[in-house]
Amino acid sequence: MRALRTPVGATGAGLLATVLLLAVLAPLAFGDGAAAVDTDNLLAGPSAEHWFGTDNAGRDLFLRVLVATRLSITLALLATAIAVLTGLVLGSLPWLLGPRLGRPVTALVNILVAFPGLLLVLSLATVFGVGARGAVLAIGFAGAPTFARLCQTLIAGIAARDYVAAAEIAGLGRIRILVRHVLPNVAEPLVVNATIGAGGALLAFAGLSFLGLGVQAPAYDWGRLMQDGLAGIYLHPLAALAPGIAVVIAGLAFNLTGEAVAGALGVTPVVGPRAWSVPARSTPAKSPAQGDDLVLDVRDLAVAFPGPSAPVTPVRGVSLSLRPGEAVGIVGESGSGKSLTALAIAQLVEEPGRVTGEVTLCGTDLNDGGHHEDLLGTSLAVVFQDPMTSLNPAMRVGPQLAEVSRFHQGLGRREALARAVDRLRAVRLRDPERAAHAYPFELSGGMRQRAMIGMGLMGTPRLIIADEPTTALDVTVQKQVLALLEEVRREHGTAILLISHDVSVIGEICDRVLVMYAGRIVEEIAAGDLHSDARHPYTRALVAAVPSMSTPRDLPLATIPGQPVDPAALPPGCAYAARCPLATDQCLSEEPALLDGVACWRAGDPLPMEQTKQVSV
């Protein structure tokens, strides 16, 4: 309806409706008249009886143009359907097959896109043969590379979203992820381009028929009529021009409609009962040992990626632990390895990343090479910093939450949706029934973040990893989200690993704070002692970088000089030495170990006075 309110949309929709109506009704209403032979009016000019004149058999050209609408539109739509479906397959294969096997498919598409479209159509037309069938196949396959390139680009963008990564970790196959999560989110540009592409296919078909490679007598389309009228164009120009005008009008109808729909089309995925079905489980999922003292135990965690000359290790030697009901915060500048540590714990690091070390969740080693979808889907919840990339924008919020219970707990559709509404109510969303039936973009940022926390509560999480959960929220909503996490922790005994670059947010609800720099933990300290007893110069600089009500207004804000180190070029010794006012020759040559909760050769030494007067990260 929004498209119809625009002049372009109203004009395009009106023309398209007229063309489609003619395609359906014209052969029924005018078929006999278009086929009637009048030997007394051979090659007659326009008249009141024959508006566009007659052909060499005395048949009415106006009626023949109207009747030819059905065949012209049908063949163009068939060619467009072939182009879209073939392009969708070619565009999806690189993601389905993976980088190694998908690379040849991408190379093939690149080669085909480089060919001129007209040359490709004519080449394929000679291969498939003269006639309507050969023309349909030629135009369809010639248009496929363009749609394949579009699909590759769109799928690559959607496949990088957090909700796709979560679906992969949950154990869904790539074909199911493609159908459920990827295609509904690329449908809008595909539909728009297919609508516009139908106009191009119509023109290409008319061109092939005009050249004698398309529709053959006695059948006729607009291109065939143009060819028949070309011989007498100087005597009876309408015989050739009228079918051409029809091609232009129909092409404009498709193009204008596609342009109008581009800004107004919303795509809702149609999920059938088979797609929603959950495979039966022969044995109940193994529950973690409830008597374990530690919910999470991480030892010597490292994440490496291939580099130009040597592997790059942005996370190295991280060890941490959480007990039930405990809240631990990880703080540091951007690039310190906080989020990558969380992704490694949640088994969300994608290829070519390599995770080493021990990650034990509820007594189960997650890095033992086995599949732990049930444990990760029920005992671990991850709240990302941007819920719009974590929630599928083409699915309503309720079904997305319900999918957790349907997949991991085997609940039916109604039971799972009822639990989703209950979890939305538990995270203090007003009118949870309405929120469950809303799309993510219909909720505010705070409501989406609450919905993400509610998704984590669909199971029985013993650990919640919250990665910058308040970054994009205003101060009031930040307070509400932090209070909600604290409430979940208190009521359910859930451990919380909170990641942030804001020291004040970490100190709000955490018991302990881990300070990361250059991929390793440099200090571990109680949250209550963060502002008074921090010993590492970097920790003290982070604390000083956050203004308080007592910060002198006449002094410049404190800053940390220099830039964080590049993980691909770690210096010898302490990584913070180049920025540290206490650095000595030992700091520049020897890397300190984490002893007594701090990794620093000058831990606790007083800072120079000029350094205590500076601010922010």
XYZ file of C-alpha atoms in Angstrom:
617
model
C 0.000 0.000 0.000
C 2.914 2.369 0.647
C 4.108 1.718 -2.912
C 0.679 2.562 -4.318
C 0.712 5.949 -2.586
C 3.617 7.147 -4.711
C 3.099 8.407 -8.286
C 5.626 5.899 -9.631
C 4.039 3.047 -7.711
C 0.492 3.952 -8.705
C 1.444 4.295 -12.385
C 3.466 1.071 -12.433
C 0.850 -0.941 -10.553
C -1.910 0.355 -12.840
C 0.022 -0.524 -15.984
C 1.024 -3.936 -14.627
C -2.525 -4.770 -13.593
C -3.749 -3.815 -17.073
C -1.089 -5.917 -18.805
C -1.753 -8.968 -16.623
C -5.501 -8.581 -17.068
C -5.059 -8.505 -20.841
C -2.815 -11.568 -20.670
C -5.635 -13.480 -18.991
C -8.701 -12.147 -20.807
C -7.555 -11.050 -24.296
C -7.196 -14.572 -25.818
C -10.629 -15.473 -24.462
C -12.340 -12.295 -25.679
C -10.474 -11.575 -28.918
C -8.905 -14.890 -29.909
C -11.382 -15.673 -32.646
C -11.326 -12.130 -34.050
C -7.519 -12.112 -34.140
C -7.486 -15.361 -36.114
C -10.242 -14.364 -38.592
C -8.929 -14.050 -42.164
C -10.348 -11.276 -44.362
C -9.066 -11.626 -47.938
C -10.784 -8.397 -48.945
C -8.589 -6.343 -46.582
C -5.057 -7.654 -47.089
C -2.393 -5.270 -45.728
C -5.034 -2.605 -45.139
C -4.141 0.585 -43.316
C -5.676 1.842 -40.066
C -9.424 2.373 -40.188
C -12.461 2.524 -37.921
C -12.922 -1.206 -38.423
C -9.232 -2.152 -38.026
C -7.515 0.374 -35.758
C -3.941 -0.770 -36.564
C -4.750 -2.166 -40.012
C -4.414 -5.785 -41.134
C -1.598 -8.169 -41.980
C -0.925 -10.069 -45.205
C -3.778 -12.457 -44.376
C -6.273 -9.725 -43.534
C -6.152 -10.407 -39.786
C -6.786 -7.484 -37.386
C -3.426 -6.303 -36.013
C -4.903 -4.531 -32.990
C -6.578 -7.714 -31.799
C -3.441 -9.729 -32.515
C -1.361 -7.353 -30.377
C -3.834 -7.787 -27.514
C -3.913 -11.583 -27.850
C -0.095 -11.762 -28.062
C 0.068 -10.310 -24.530
C -0.483 -13.727 -22.937
C 2.351 -15.529 -24.751
C 4.754 -12.589 -24.417
C 4.203 -12.191 -20.644
C 4.164 -15.949 -19.984
C 7.463 -16.566 -21.739
C 9.086 -13.555 -20.054
C 7.975 -14.743 -16.590
C 9.183 -18.286 -17.294
C 12.602 -16.976 -18.339
C 12.741 -14.770 -15.225
C 11.838 -17.720 -12.999
C 14.644 -19.803 -14.533
C 17.106 -16.932 -14.061
C 16.132 -16.400 -10.410
C 16.100 -20.084 -9.440
C 19.381 -20.847 -11.216
C 20.972 -17.719 -9.778
C 19.720 -18.623 -6.302
C 21.305 -22.071 -6.545
C 24.612 -20.719 -7.860
C 24.581 -17.906 -5.301
C 23.888 -20.260 -2.385
C 26.420 -22.954 -3.272
C 29.548 -21.040 -2.110
C 28.078 -20.704 1.389
C 26.640 -24.226 1.462
C 29.841 -25.867 0.226
C 32.264 -23.779 2.253
C 35.227 -21.643 1.128
C 37.268 -24.393 -0.540
C 34.556 -26.063 -2.637
C 32.608 -22.845 -3.142
C 35.529 -20.969 -4.692
C 35.181 -22.644 -8.143
C 31.471 -21.765 -8.189
C 32.295 -18.133 -7.440
C 34.908 -18.136 -10.187
C 32.383 -19.553 -12.668
C 29.868 -16.839 -11.807
C 32.535 -14.152 -12.196
C 33.417 -15.471 -15.669
C 29.773 -15.577 -16.769
C 29.074 -12.071 -15.453
C 31.982 -10.774 -17.551
C 30.265 -11.899 -20.783
C 27.997 -9.311 -22.479
C 24.396 -10.301 -21.858
C 23.291 -10.123 -25.495
C 26.223 -12.249 -26.639
C 25.422 -14.843 -23.970
C 21.742 -14.934 -25.001
C 22.561 -15.411 -28.699
C 25.142 -18.091 -27.914
C 22.732 -20.040 -25.719
C 19.914 -19.620 -28.251
C 21.987 -21.449 -30.867
C 22.750 -24.184 -28.336
C 19.148 -24.755 -27.220
C 17.703 -24.365 -30.687
C 15.283 -22.063 -32.471
C 11.830 -21.728 -30.952
C 10.026 -20.579 -27.832
C 11.507 -23.300 -25.596
C 15.078 -22.560 -26.667
C 14.530 -18.819 -26.229
C 13.143 -19.298 -22.707
C 16.143 -21.393 -21.688
C 18.610 -19.029 -23.359
C 17.232 -15.884 -21.725
C 16.764 -17.624 -18.367
C 20.284 -19.033 -18.119
C 21.813 -15.841 -19.532
C 20.195 -13.847 -16.714
C 21.233 -16.331 -14.003
C 24.811 -14.998 -13.436
C 23.511 -11.547 -12.473
C 21.129 -13.025 -9.923
C 23.868 -15.391 -8.714
C 26.198 -12.484 -8.023
C 23.403 -10.651 -6.196
C 22.584 -13.748 -4.119
C 26.231 -14.306 -3.214
C 26.530 -10.765 -1.926
C 23.268 -10.837 0.011
C 23.854 -14.286 1.526
C 27.396 -13.373 2.574
C 26.028 -10.387 4.508
C 23.262 -12.351 6.240
C 25.483 -15.379 6.972
C 27.756 -13.151 9.064
C 24.933 -12.268 11.463
C 24.951 -13.581 15.009
C 21.643 -15.429 14.707
C 23.040 -17.509 11.841
C 26.125 -18.376 13.886
C 23.886 -19.338 16.791
C 21.811 -21.588 14.522
C 24.974 -23.320 13.327
C 26.132 -23.901 16.893
C 22.672 -25.246 17.728
C 23.272 -28.000 15.184
C 20.957 -26.909 12.358
C 22.070 -28.020 8.920
C 23.133 -25.414 6.413
C 20.215 -26.122 4.087
C 17.738 -25.603 6.929
C 19.544 -22.420 7.996
C 19.441 -21.222 4.394
C 15.693 -21.801 4.115
C 14.770 -20.588 7.601
C 17.128 -17.715 8.346
C 18.953 -16.600 5.205
C 16.518 -16.643 2.290
C 13.678 -14.774 4.060
C 16.133 -11.946 4.721
C 17.322 -11.709 1.113
C 13.874 -12.157 -0.420
C 13.079 -8.449 -0.682
C 15.936 -7.433 -3.024
C 15.466 -10.681 -4.964
C 11.765 -10.001 -5.526
C 12.462 -6.409 -6.519
C 15.225 -7.393 -8.956
C 13.106 -10.224 -10.353
C 10.277 -7.767 -11.020
C 12.626 -5.411 -12.829
C 14.333 -8.350 -14.540
C 11.009 -9.500 -15.984
C 10.913 -6.277 -18.001
C 14.368 -7.004 -19.368
C 13.394 -10.591 -20.187
C 10.337 -9.314 -22.044
C 12.512 -7.051 -24.167
C 15.031 -9.846 -24.795
C 12.265 -12.202 -25.883
C 10.843 -9.661 -28.274
C 14.330 -9.212 -29.712
C 14.871 -12.950 -30.241
C 11.480 -13.362 -31.899
C 12.161 -10.329 -34.066
C 15.408 -11.983 -35.207
C 13.577 -15.218 -35.946
C 15.120 -17.173 -33.041
C 12.123 -17.037 -30.708
C 8.453 -17.819 -31.246
C 7.756 -19.508 -34.574
C 4.610 -19.419 -36.742
C 1.751 -20.082 -36.388
C 2.227 -18.910 -32.753
C 3.023 -15.229 -32.313
C 4.203 -12.832 -29.657
C 5.018 -9.124 -29.848
C 8.469 -9.769 -31.320
C 7.031 -12.006 -34.016
C 4.439 -9.356 -34.888
C 7.191 -6.732 -35.205
C 9.076 -8.992 -37.614
C 5.946 -9.575 -39.713
C 5.202 -5.834 -39.900
C 8.760 -4.793 -40.719
C 8.383 -5.443 -44.466
C 5.657 -2.804 -44.844
C 6.824 -0.347 -42.229
C 6.967 2.556 -44.702
C 3.426 1.917 -45.944
C 1.811 0.800 -42.670
C 4.152 1.785 -39.795
C 1.655 0.805 -37.062
C 2.003 -2.832 -38.086
C 5.543 -2.848 -36.657
C 5.301 0.010 -34.170
C 2.193 -1.180 -32.306
C 3.826 -4.403 -30.953
C 6.914 -2.345 -30.044
C 4.761 0.111 -28.098
C 3.195 -2.840 -26.266
C 6.685 -4.093 -25.305
C 7.615 -0.632 -23.995
C 4.414 -0.307 -21.952
C 4.758 -3.791 -20.431
C 8.456 -3.225 -19.680
C 7.662 0.080 -17.981
C 4.956 -1.634 -15.948
C 7.447 -4.152 -14.519
C 10.252 -1.622 -14.001
C 8.144 1.074 -12.357
C 6.457 -1.455 -10.086
C 9.827 -2.912 -9.081
C 11.253 0.503 -8.241
C 8.225 1.414 -6.153
C 8.225 -1.899 -4.316
C 11.950 -1.542 -3.561
C 11.276 0.990 -0.843
C 8.028 -0.403 0.471
C 8.141 -4.209 0.357
C 8.205 -6.156 3.636
C 8.921 -9.880 3.453
C 7.394 -12.350 5.920
C 8.739 -15.917 5.835
C 6.152 -18.639 5.356
C 7.017 -21.412 7.785
C 5.207 -24.651 7.159
C 4.663 -27.458 9.669
C 7.381 -29.603 8.121
C 9.967 -26.854 8.509
C 8.941 -26.460 12.131
C 9.150 -30.161 12.920
C 11.690 -31.201 15.520
C 13.439 -34.551 15.132
C 12.511 -36.990 17.837
C 15.162 -37.742 20.424
C 15.761 -41.371 21.191
C 17.417 -40.580 24.527
C 17.059 -37.574 26.794
C 19.815 -34.999 26.653
C 22.522 -35.507 29.218
C 22.216 -32.957 31.983
C 25.338 -31.439 33.476
C 26.460 -32.435 36.911
C 24.694 -30.138 39.344
C 27.156 -30.725 42.123
C 30.109 -29.138 40.353
C 31.449 -26.136 42.221
C 32.381 -24.235 39.056
C 29.930 -23.294 36.349
C 32.742 -22.238 34.011
C 36.412 -23.116 34.177
C 38.730 -21.788 31.458
C 42.410 -22.704 31.362
C 45.045 -21.291 29.003
C 42.508 -20.253 26.363
C 44.065 -19.053 23.132
C 42.548 -18.052 19.762
C 44.749 -17.934 16.671
C 44.161 -16.886 13.064
C 46.417 -17.384 10.034
C 48.760 -14.458 9.397
C 51.030 -13.417 6.506
C 54.110 -15.028 8.049
C 52.970 -16.509 11.375
C 49.668 -17.131 13.214
C 48.124 -14.072 14.864
C 46.996 -14.714 18.442
C 44.586 -11.997 19.617
C 43.708 -14.063 22.735
C 46.512 -15.826 24.596
C 46.696 -17.702 27.872
C 43.374 -16.566 29.355
C 42.254 -18.400 32.501
C 39.124 -17.618 34.483
C 36.409 -19.327 36.512
C 32.869 -18.601 37.663
C 30.804 -20.137 40.435
C 26.996 -20.295 40.591
C 25.495 -16.875 41.171
C 28.815 -15.091 40.652
C 29.230 -12.109 38.328
C 32.620 -11.530 36.747
C 33.411 -8.604 34.482
C 35.986 -8.340 31.700
C 37.086 -4.802 30.921
C 39.550 -3.293 28.474
C 39.926 -1.134 25.398
C 38.573 -2.142 22.004
C 40.834 -4.792 20.516
C 41.984 -6.179 23.863
C 40.352 -9.566 23.159
C 37.262 -9.354 25.366
C 34.609 -10.280 22.796
C 36.794 -12.899 21.122
C 37.267 -14.564 24.507
C 33.484 -14.709 24.922
C 33.029 -16.135 21.418
C 35.657 -18.795 22.105
C 33.916 -19.826 25.316
C 30.576 -20.033 23.495
C 32.136 -22.051 20.643
C 31.295 -19.309 18.145
C 34.741 -18.741 16.633
C 34.452 -19.530 12.930
C 37.037 -20.849 10.507
C 39.897 -20.237 10.020
C 40.160 -19.407 13.726
C 41.652 -22.052 16.021
C 40.761 -22.296 19.716
C 43.069 -24.111 22.123
C 43.002 -24.614 25.868
C 40.365 -26.024 28.186
C 36.820 -24.663 28.399
C 34.747 -26.578 30.939
C 31.074 -25.660 31.231
C 29.050 -27.368 33.950
C 31.627 -30.146 34.185
C 31.814 -30.780 30.409
C 34.908 -30.002 28.340
C 33.650 -28.075 25.299
C 36.940 -28.404 23.412
C 37.008 -32.202 23.415
C 35.884 -32.353 19.778
C 32.357 -33.559 20.583
C 28.984 -31.946 19.910
C 27.496 -30.069 22.849
C 24.475 -28.387 21.250
C 22.115 -29.382 24.063
C 24.427 -28.031 26.754
C 25.191 -24.817 24.862
C 21.521 -24.295 24.013
C 20.184 -24.740 27.538
C 22.929 -24.037 30.088
C 24.636 -21.153 28.269
C 23.025 -17.924 27.066
C 24.791 -15.192 25.111
C 23.515 -11.615 24.966
C 25.249 -9.693 22.184
C 25.732 -5.935 22.057
C 23.507 -5.410 19.004
C 20.226 -7.337 19.238
C 19.263 -6.302 15.691
C 22.032 -8.566 14.341
C 21.165 -11.316 16.831
C 17.433 -11.428 16.125
C 16.260 -12.491 12.681
C 14.532 -9.354 11.298
C 12.233 -11.432 9.058
C 10.805 -13.509 11.934
C 8.563 -12.439 14.772
C 10.146 -12.312 18.222
C 7.952 -15.005 19.787
C 8.699 -17.773 17.262
C 12.415 -16.999 17.528
C 12.330 -17.532 21.281
C 10.076 -20.568 20.901
C 12.536 -22.210 18.527
C 14.958 -22.658 21.433
C 12.471 -24.778 23.381
C 11.287 -26.642 20.308
C 14.788 -27.647 19.278
C 16.406 -28.295 22.653
C 13.463 -29.311 24.851
C 11.152 -30.957 22.327
C 8.132 -28.782 23.160
C 5.244 -28.458 20.750
C 4.558 -25.276 18.853
C 1.905 -23.933 21.228
C 3.771 -24.903 24.385
C 6.987 -23.313 23.131
C 5.219 -20.089 22.133
C 3.482 -19.948 25.527
C 6.860 -20.320 27.232
C 8.268 -17.552 25.038
C 5.489 -15.209 26.186
C 6.186 -16.234 29.787
C 9.917 -15.500 29.387
C 9.145 -12.085 27.859
C 6.964 -11.412 30.880
C 9.799 -12.555 33.160
C 12.145 -9.932 31.701
C 9.568 -7.245 32.517
C 8.368 -6.482 28.992
C 5.050 -4.689 28.967
C 2.369 -6.543 27.025
C 4.489 -9.654 26.318
C 1.810 -11.103 24.008
C 2.109 -8.112 21.713
C 5.919 -8.205 21.863
C 5.881 -11.905 20.922
C 3.922 -11.121 17.749
C 6.093 -8.137 16.804
C 9.088 -8.038 14.504
C 12.407 -6.911 16.030
C 12.297 -3.549 14.261
C 8.952 -2.831 15.940
C 10.584 -2.918 19.389
C 12.828 -0.305 20.954
C 16.495 -0.996 21.666
C 15.851 -1.726 25.333
C 12.944 -4.032 24.504
C 15.066 -5.956 22.001
C 17.825 -6.367 24.563
C 15.284 -7.655 27.095
C 13.992 -10.066 24.443
C 17.546 -11.356 23.958
C 17.851 -11.976 27.687
C 14.454 -13.688 27.571
C 15.737 -15.922 24.769
C 18.581 -16.956 27.039
C 16.072 -17.819 29.771
C 14.109 -20.151 27.485
C 16.312 -22.939 28.816
C 17.802 -23.149 32.285
C 20.992 -21.147 31.829
C 23.654 -21.549 34.453
C 25.847 -18.998 32.684
C 24.967 -15.808 30.805
C 27.675 -14.160 28.699
C 26.678 -10.526 28.170
C 28.924 -8.887 25.562
C 28.528 -5.102 25.759
C 24.780 -5.434 26.462
C 24.316 -1.702 27.149
C 26.516 -0.139 24.465
C 23.786 1.282 22.218
C 21.339 2.161 25.009
C 20.734 5.421 26.831
C 21.613 5.734 30.503
C 18.099 5.014 31.785
C 17.695 1.837 29.720
C 21.253 0.784 30.631
C 20.257 0.885 34.277
C 17.164 -1.224 33.586
C 19.110 -3.878 31.638
C 21.797 -4.125 34.329
C 19.104 -4.391 37.008
C 17.452 -7.169 35.008
C 20.717 -9.117 34.780
C 21.202 -8.704 38.506
C 17.648 -9.900 39.121
C 18.173 -12.996 36.939
C 21.377 -13.725 38.804
C 19.715 -13.382 42.186
C 16.557 -15.364 41.416
C 18.072 -18.216 39.384
C 21.610 -18.404 40.755
C 22.926 -17.815 37.239
C 26.572 -16.914 36.789
C 27.198 -13.846 34.634
C 30.240 -12.998 32.527
C 29.837 -9.305 31.674
C 32.067 -7.768 29.010
C 32.418 -4.023 28.658
C 34.879 -1.225 27.984
C 33.128 0.875 30.643
C 34.606 0.392 34.115
C 31.573 1.972 35.781
C 29.195 -0.536 34.149
C 31.391 -3.459 35.225
C 31.489 -2.196 38.806
C 27.687 -1.948 38.884
C 26.879 -5.649 39.249
C 30.146 -7.653 39.204
C 31.907 -9.344 42.103
C 35.285 -9.608 40.377
C 36.871 -7.742 37.489
C 39.335 -9.132 34.933
C 41.316 -6.481 33.081
C 42.489 -7.504 29.596
C 45.177 -5.942 27.466
C 46.702 -7.290 24.241
C 44.815 -10.579 24.503
C 45.729 -11.541 28.076
C 44.503 -10.830 31.583
C 46.790 -8.310 33.285
C 44.906 -7.933 36.570
C 42.180 -9.660 38.562
C 40.628 -7.612 41.320
C 37.483 -7.427 43.435
C 34.977 -4.958 41.986
C 34.796 -3.081 45.292
C 38.560 -2.487 45.243
C 38.720 -1.337 41.623
C 38.853 2.392 42.391
C 41.048 2.183 45.468
C 43.399 -0.824 45.284
C 44.125 -1.368 41.571
C 47.833 -2.155 41.133
C 48.398 -2.407 37.379
C 49.065 0.972 35.699
C 46.650 0.066 32.899
C 43.831 -0.660 35.346
C 44.432 2.624 37.136
C 44.443 4.441 33.786
C 41.081 2.885 32.840
C 39.586 3.941 36.162
C 40.960 7.464 35.809
C 39.527 7.690 32.310
C 35.942 7.601 33.619
C 34.904 11.039 34.952
C 33.000 11.205 38.231
C 31.047 13.909 40.014
C 34.240 14.828 41.876
C 36.379 15.202 38.735
C 37.773 18.789 38.643
C 36.077 20.689 35.843
C 39.055 22.970 35.252
C 41.432 20.092 34.434
C 41.589 18.164 31.156
C 40.135 14.674 31.172
C 42.616 11.872 31.754
C 43.834 9.916 28.717
C 45.958 6.872 28.043
C 48.754 7.925 25.667
C 49.507 5.955 22.543
C 47.504 3.202 20.816
C 46.781 -0.448 21.714
C 49.301 -2.876 20.260
C 48.670 -4.805 17.061
C 48.131 -8.530 17.831
C 50.108 -9.343 14.689
C 53.134 -7.384 15.952
C 53.376 -7.917 19.696
C 56.512 -6.287 21.138
C 58.912 -8.178 23.395
C 58.352 -7.776 27.097
C 55.199 -6.212 28.503
C 52.741 -5.223 25.771
C 51.716 -2.118 27.765
C 55.287 -0.909 28.291
C 55.241 1.608 25.412
C 52.307 3.436 27.034
C 53.212 2.908 30.690
C 54.762 5.771 32.717
C 56.472 3.219 35.013
C 58.160 1.147 32.277
C 61.764 0.057 32.847
C 64.262 -1.887 30.767
C 62.944 -5.082 32.335
C 59.410 -4.224 31.166
C 60.676 -3.773 27.604
C 62.441 -7.137 27.503
C 60.576 -9.554 29.809
C 56.835 -10.245 29.841
C 55.541 -10.457 33.417
C 53.501 -13.476 34.501
C 50.136 -13.159 36.238
C 51.115 -13.541 39.902
C 48.950 -12.624 42.883
C 46.304 -11.291 40.532
C 48.476 -8.856 38.560
C 50.910 -9.127 35.632
C 53.271 -6.206 36.126
C 56.896 -5.731 37.216
C 55.991 -2.406 38.890
C 52.623 -3.404 40.376
C 51.435 -0.918 42.974
C 54.194 1.642 42.413
C 52.906 5.219 42.541
C 52.332 6.947 39.233
C 54.117 10.209 38.382
C 52.002 13.206 39.358
C 51.526 14.405 35.783
C 50.060 11.018 34.803
C 47.415 11.160 37.511
C 45.996 14.350 36.001
C 45.262 12.983 32.571
C 41.764 11.052 30.935
C 39.847 8.660 28.664
C 40.065 5.633 26.552
